[in-house]
Coordinates of C-alpha atoms and ligand atoms in Angstrom, one line a residue:
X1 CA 101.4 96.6 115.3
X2 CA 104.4 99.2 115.7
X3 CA 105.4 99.1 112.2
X4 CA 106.8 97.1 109.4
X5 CA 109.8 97.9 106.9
X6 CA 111.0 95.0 105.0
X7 CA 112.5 95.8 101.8
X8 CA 112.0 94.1 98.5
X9 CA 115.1 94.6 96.2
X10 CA 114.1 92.6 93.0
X11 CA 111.0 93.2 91.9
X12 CA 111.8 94.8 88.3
X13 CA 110.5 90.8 88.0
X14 CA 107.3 91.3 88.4
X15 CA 105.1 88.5 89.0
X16 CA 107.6 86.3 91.0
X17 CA 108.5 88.7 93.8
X18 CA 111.6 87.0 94.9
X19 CA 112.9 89.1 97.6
X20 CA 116.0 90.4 98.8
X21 CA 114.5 91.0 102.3
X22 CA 116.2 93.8 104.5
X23 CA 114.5 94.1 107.9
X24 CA 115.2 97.4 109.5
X25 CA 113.3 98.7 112.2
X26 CA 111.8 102.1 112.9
X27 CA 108.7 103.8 111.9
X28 CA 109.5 105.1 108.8
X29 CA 110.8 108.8 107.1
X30 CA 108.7 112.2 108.2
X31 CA 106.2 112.8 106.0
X32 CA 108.0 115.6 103.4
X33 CA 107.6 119.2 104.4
X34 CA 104.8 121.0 103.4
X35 CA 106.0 124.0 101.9
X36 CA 103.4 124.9 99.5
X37 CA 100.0 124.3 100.6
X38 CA 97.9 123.3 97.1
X39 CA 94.6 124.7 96.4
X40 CA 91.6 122.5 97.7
X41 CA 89.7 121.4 95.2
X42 CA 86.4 122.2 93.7
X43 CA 84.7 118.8 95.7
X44 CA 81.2 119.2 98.1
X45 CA 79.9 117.0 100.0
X46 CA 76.7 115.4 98.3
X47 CA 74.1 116.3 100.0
X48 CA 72.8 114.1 102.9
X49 CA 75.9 111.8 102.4
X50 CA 77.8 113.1 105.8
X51 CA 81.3 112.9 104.5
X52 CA 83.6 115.9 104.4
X53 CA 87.4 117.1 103.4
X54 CA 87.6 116.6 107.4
X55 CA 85.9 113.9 108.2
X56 CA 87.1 111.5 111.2
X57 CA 84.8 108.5 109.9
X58 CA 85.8 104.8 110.3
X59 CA 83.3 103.1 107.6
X60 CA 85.4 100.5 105.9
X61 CA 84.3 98.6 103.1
X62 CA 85.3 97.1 99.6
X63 CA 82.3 97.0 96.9
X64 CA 84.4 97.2 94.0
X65 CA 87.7 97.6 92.4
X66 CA 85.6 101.4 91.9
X67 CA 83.7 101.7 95.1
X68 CA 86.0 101.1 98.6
X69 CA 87.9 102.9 101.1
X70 CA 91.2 103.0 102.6
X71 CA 92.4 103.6 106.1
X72 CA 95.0 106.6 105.7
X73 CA 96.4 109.3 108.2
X74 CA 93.7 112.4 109.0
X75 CA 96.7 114.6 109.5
X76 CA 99.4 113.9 106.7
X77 CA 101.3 116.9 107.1
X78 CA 102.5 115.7 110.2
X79 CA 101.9 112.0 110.6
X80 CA 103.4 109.1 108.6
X81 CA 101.7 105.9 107.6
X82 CA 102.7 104.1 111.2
X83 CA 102.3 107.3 113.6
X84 CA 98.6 107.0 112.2
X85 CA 98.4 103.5 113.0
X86 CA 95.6 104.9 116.1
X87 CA 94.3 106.9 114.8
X88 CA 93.8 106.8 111.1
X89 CA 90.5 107.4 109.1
X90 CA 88.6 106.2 106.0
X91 CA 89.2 107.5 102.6
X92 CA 86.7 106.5 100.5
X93 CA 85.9 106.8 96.9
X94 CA 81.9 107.3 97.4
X95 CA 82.5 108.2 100.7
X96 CA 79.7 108.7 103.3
X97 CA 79.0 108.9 107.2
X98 CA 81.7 111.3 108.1
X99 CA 84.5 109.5 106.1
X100 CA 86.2 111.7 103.6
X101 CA 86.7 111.4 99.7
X102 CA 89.6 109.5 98.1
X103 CA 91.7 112.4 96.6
X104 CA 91.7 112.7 92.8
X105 CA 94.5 110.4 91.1
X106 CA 95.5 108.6 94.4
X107 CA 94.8 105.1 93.4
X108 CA 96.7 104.4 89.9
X109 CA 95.5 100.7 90.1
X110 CA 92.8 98.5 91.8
X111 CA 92.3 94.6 91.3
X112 CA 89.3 93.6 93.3
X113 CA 89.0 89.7 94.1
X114 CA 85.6 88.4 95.4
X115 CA 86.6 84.7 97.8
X116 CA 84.2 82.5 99.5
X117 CA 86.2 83.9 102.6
X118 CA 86.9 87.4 102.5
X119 CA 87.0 90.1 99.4
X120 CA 90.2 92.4 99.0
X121 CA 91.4 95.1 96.5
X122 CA 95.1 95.3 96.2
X123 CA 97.1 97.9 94.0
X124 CA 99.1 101.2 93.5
X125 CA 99.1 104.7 94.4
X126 CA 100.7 107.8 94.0
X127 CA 102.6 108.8 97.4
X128 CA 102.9 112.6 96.5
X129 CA 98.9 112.8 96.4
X130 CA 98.7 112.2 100.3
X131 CA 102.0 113.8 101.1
X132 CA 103.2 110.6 102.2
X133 CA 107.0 109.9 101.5
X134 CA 107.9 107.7 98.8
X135 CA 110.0 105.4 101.1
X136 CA 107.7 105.1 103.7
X137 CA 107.3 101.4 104.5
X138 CA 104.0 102.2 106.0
X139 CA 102.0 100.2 108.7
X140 CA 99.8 97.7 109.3
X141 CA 96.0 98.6 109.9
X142 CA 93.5 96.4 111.5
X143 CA 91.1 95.3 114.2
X144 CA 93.5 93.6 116.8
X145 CA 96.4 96.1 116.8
X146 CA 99.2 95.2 120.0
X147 CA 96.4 95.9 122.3
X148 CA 93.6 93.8 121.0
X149 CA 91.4 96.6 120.3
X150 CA 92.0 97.8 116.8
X151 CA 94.6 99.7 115.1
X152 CA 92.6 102.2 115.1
X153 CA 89.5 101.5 117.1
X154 CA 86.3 101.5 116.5
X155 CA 86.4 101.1 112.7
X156 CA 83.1 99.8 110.9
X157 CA 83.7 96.7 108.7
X158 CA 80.5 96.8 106.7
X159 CA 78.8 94.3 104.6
X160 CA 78.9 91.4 107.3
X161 CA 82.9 91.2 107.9
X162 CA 84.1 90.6 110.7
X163 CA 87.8 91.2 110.8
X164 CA 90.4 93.0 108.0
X165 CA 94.2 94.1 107.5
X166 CA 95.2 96.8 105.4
X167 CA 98.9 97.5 104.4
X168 CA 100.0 100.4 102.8
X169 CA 103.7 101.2 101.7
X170 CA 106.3 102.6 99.5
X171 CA 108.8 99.3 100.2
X172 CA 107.2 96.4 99.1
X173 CA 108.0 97.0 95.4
X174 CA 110.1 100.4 95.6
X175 CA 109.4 102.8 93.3
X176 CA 105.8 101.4 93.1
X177 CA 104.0 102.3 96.6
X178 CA 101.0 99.5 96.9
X179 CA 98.0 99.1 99.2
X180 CA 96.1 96.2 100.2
X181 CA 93.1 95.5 101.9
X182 CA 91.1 92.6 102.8
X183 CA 88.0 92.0 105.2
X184 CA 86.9 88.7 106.1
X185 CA 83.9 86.4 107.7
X186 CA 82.9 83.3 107.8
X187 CA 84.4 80.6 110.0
X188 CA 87.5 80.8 108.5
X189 CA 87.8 85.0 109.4
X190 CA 90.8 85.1 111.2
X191 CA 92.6 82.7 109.5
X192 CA 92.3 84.7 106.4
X193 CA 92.9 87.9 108.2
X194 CA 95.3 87.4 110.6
X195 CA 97.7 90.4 111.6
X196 CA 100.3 89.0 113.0
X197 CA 102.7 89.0 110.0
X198 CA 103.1 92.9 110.2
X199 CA 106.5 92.4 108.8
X200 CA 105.9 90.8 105.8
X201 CA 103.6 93.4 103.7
X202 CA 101.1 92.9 100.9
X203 CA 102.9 90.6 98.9
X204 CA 103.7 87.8 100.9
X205 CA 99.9 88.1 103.3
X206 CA 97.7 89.1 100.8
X207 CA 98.5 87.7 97.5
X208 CA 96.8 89.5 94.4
X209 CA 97.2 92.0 91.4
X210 CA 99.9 94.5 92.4
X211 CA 100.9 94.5 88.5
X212 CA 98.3 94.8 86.3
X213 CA 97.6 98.5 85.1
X214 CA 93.9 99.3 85.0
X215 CA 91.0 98.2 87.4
X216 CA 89.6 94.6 87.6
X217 CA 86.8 93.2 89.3
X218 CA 87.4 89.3 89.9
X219 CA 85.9 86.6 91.6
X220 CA 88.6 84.5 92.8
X221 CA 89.6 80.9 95.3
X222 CA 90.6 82.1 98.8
X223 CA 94.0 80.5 98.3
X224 CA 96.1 79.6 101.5
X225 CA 95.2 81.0 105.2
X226 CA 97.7 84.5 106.3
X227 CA 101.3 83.0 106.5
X228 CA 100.6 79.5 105.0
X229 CA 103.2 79.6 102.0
X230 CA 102.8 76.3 101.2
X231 CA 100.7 72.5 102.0
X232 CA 103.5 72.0 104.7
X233 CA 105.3 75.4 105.9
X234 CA 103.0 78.1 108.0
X235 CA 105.2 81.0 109.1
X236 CA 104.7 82.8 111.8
X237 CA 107.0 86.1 113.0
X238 CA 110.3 84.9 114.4
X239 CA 110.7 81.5 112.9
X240 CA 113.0 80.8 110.3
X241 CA 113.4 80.2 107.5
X242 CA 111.9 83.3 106.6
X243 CA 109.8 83.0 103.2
X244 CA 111.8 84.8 100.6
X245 CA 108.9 84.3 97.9
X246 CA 105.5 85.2 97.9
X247 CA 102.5 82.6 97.5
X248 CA 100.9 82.8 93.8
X249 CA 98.1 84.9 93.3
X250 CA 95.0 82.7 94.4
X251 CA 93.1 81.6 91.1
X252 CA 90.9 84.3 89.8
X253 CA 87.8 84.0 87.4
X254 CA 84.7 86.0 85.6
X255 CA 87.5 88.9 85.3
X256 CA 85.8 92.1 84.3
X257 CA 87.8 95.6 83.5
X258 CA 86.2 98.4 84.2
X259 CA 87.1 102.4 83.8
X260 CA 89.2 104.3 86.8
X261 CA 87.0 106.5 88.8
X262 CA 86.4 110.0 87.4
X263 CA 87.9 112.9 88.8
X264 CA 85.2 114.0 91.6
X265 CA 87.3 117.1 92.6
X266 CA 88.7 115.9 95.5
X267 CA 92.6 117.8 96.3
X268 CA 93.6 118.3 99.8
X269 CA 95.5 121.1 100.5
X270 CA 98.7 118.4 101.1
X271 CA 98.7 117.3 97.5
X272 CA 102.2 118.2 96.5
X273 CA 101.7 117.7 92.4
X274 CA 99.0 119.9 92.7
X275 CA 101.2 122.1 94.6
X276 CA 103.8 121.7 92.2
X277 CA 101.7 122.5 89.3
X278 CA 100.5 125.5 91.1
X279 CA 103.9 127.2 91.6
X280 CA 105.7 126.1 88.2
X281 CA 102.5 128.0 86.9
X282 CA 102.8 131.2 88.7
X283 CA 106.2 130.8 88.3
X284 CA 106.1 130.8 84.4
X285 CA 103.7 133.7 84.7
X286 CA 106.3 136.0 86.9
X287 CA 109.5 134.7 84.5
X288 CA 112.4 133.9 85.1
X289 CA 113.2 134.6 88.7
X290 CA 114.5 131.5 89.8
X291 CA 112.3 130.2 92.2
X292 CA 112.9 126.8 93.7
X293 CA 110.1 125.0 93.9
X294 CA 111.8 121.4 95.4
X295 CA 110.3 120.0 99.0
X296 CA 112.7 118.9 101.1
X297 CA 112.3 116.0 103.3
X298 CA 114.6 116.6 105.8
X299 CA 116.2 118.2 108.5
X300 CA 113.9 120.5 110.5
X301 CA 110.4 119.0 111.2
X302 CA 108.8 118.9 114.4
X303 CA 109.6 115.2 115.0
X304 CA 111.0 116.0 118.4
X305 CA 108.0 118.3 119.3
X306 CA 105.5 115.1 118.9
X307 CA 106.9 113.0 121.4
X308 CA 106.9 110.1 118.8
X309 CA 106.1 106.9 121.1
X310 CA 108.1 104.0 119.1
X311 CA 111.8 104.1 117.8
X312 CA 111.8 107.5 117.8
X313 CA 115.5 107.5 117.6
X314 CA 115.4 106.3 114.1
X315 CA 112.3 108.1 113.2
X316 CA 114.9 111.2 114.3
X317 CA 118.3 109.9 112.4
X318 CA 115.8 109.8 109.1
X319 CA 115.2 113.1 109.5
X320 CA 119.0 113.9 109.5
X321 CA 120.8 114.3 106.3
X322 CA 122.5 110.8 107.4
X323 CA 119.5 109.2 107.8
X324 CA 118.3 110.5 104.2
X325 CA 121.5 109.0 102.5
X326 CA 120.2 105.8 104.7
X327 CA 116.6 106.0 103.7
X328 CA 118.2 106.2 99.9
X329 CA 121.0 103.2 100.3
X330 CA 117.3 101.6 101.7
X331 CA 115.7 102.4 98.6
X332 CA 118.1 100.9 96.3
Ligands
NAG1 C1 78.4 105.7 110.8 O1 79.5 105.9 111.5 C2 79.4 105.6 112.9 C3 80.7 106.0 113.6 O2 81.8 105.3 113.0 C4 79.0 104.1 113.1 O3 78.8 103.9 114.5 C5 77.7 103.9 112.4 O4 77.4 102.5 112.5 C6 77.8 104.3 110.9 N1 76.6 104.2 110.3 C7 76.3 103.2 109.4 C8 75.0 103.2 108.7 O5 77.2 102.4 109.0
NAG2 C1 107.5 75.6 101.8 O1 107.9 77.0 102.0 C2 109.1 77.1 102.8 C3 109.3 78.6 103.0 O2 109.4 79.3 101.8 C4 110.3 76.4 102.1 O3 111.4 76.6 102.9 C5 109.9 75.0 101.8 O4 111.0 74.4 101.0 C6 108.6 74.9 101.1 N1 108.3 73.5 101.0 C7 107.8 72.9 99.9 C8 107.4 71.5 100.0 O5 107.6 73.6 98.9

């Protein structure tokens, strides 16, 4: 799947996601400029456990609202959510078997849901933390991809699954990036994990807790099969009417809250706050010379220089001053 940008004016309502849906295509904003590489953290590997900062490891898995992984660009500085749709790896909170660590203060909020069908963690993050831009509609990741053979291939649903679809995005509630994540088995696998609806997000294909603050560990119904919206309408791309509001949250039950993860060390040298931190600090120390400190995410990247294989031409006009004024009319 290329890509997916659909955005979702309304949601100051949250809970009933009524959409004011804006399909534009492209792949999304270059990833912001990395002016000031941040300090890598204090993190090493456990020993034995094979993960590292650099690890190209496709393990995917979801124990826990405190214990999964996420499929996320190896290369961030120069790849956006959708140019990573190939080749992207697993960021996992205890990670192992040459998957790398979920950087410190990435996930704001996880809601795990335990189904019959399939389990899935849904939530927020924090953009800056993986250099990813804040308006980056993100992509679809999963085993099928255009080709049939995984988007990216050869990743490792543990635990018995046999299929899954991530989403990850800054335009499905602006102002609020989200993830989502579910893997499935069972007869019913596909069904529940179908990845056809690449334009429609986390909201509207996997139903859950994108509100709540906190983490929450739930068992839950499996709810309606990807792109059933109700007993008698099943959308599928290209058919109209286009749903314009999300299916309910799927029951949940036996609701447990349970503490974010601690701080393991983990900052890649792309963490902008850190960054950030870093320089306001030095530049207290050294007074008042003026330094600016902002990042700018335009203009001259090496976008041309990558041969960018889909819709290039708007990946290019984002770049452009224009296309920032676009990106922020899109935001609105
Ligand atoms: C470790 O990762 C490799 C490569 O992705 C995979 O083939 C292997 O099954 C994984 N090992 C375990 C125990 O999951
Ligand atoms: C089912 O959902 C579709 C798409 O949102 C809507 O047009 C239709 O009115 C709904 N039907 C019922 C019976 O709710």
């Amino acid at each position: 799947m290329f890509f997916k940008v659909l955005t979702f004016a309304s949601t100051a309502l949250l809970g009933s996601h009524i959409a004011n849906a804006q399909v534009i295509t492209g792949d999304g904003p270059r990833p912001p400029a990395l002016t000031t590489p941040a300090k890598e953290g204090s993190w090493t590997p456990p020993a034995g456990s094979g993960a590292s900062l650099t690890g190209m490891g496709r393990d995917l898995y979801i124990n826990s609202a405190t214990d999964f992984c996420l499929l996320m660009p190896p290369d961030p500085v120069n790849q956006n959510l959708v140019d990573a749709e190939a080749v992207a790896v697993s960021y996992c909170i205890k990670p192992t078997n040459g998957t790398r660590p979920m950087p410190d203060g990435f996930i704001k909020t996880a809601h795990y849901r335990e189904t019959a069908d399939y389990v899935q963690i849904s939530g927020t993050y924090d953009p800056a933390i993986m250099n990813l831009a804040a308006n980056d509609c993100g992509g679809e990741y999963d085993n099928h991809g255009a080709e049939g053979v995984g988007n990216p291939v050869g990743v490792n649903i543990k635990n018995g699954y046999t299929n899954f679809f991530e989403f990850i995005g800054g335009c499905d509630i602006p102002g609020n990036a989200v993830f989502c994540l579910r893997t499935c088995k069972g007869d019913q696998s596909y069904p529940y994990c179908r990845n056809s609806l690449d334009l429609m997000g986390c909201l509207f294909t996997m139903p859950g807790d994108y509100d709540t603050p906190g983490f929450t560990n739930c068992q839950a119904d499996p709810g309606l099969v990807v792109g059933a919206f109700n007993a008698t309408y099943t959308f599928s791309q290209g058919m109209t009417p286009t749903p314009t509001i999300a299916p309910p949250a799927p029951q949940s039950s036996q609701c447990t809250t349970t503490a974010s993860p601690t701080a393991s060390g983990v900052t890649y040298t792309w963490n902008q706050e850190a960054a950030a931190a870093q320089t306001a600090a030095t530049t207290t120390t050294s007074s008042a010379r003026g330094t600016s400190t902002g990042q700018s995410s335009s203009g001259t990247n090496s976008n041309a220089a990558k041969g960018d294989s889909h819709l290039g031409a708007l990946g290019l006009l984002v770049t452009s001053t224009l296309g920032a004024l676009i990106a922020a009319v899109i935001v609105l």
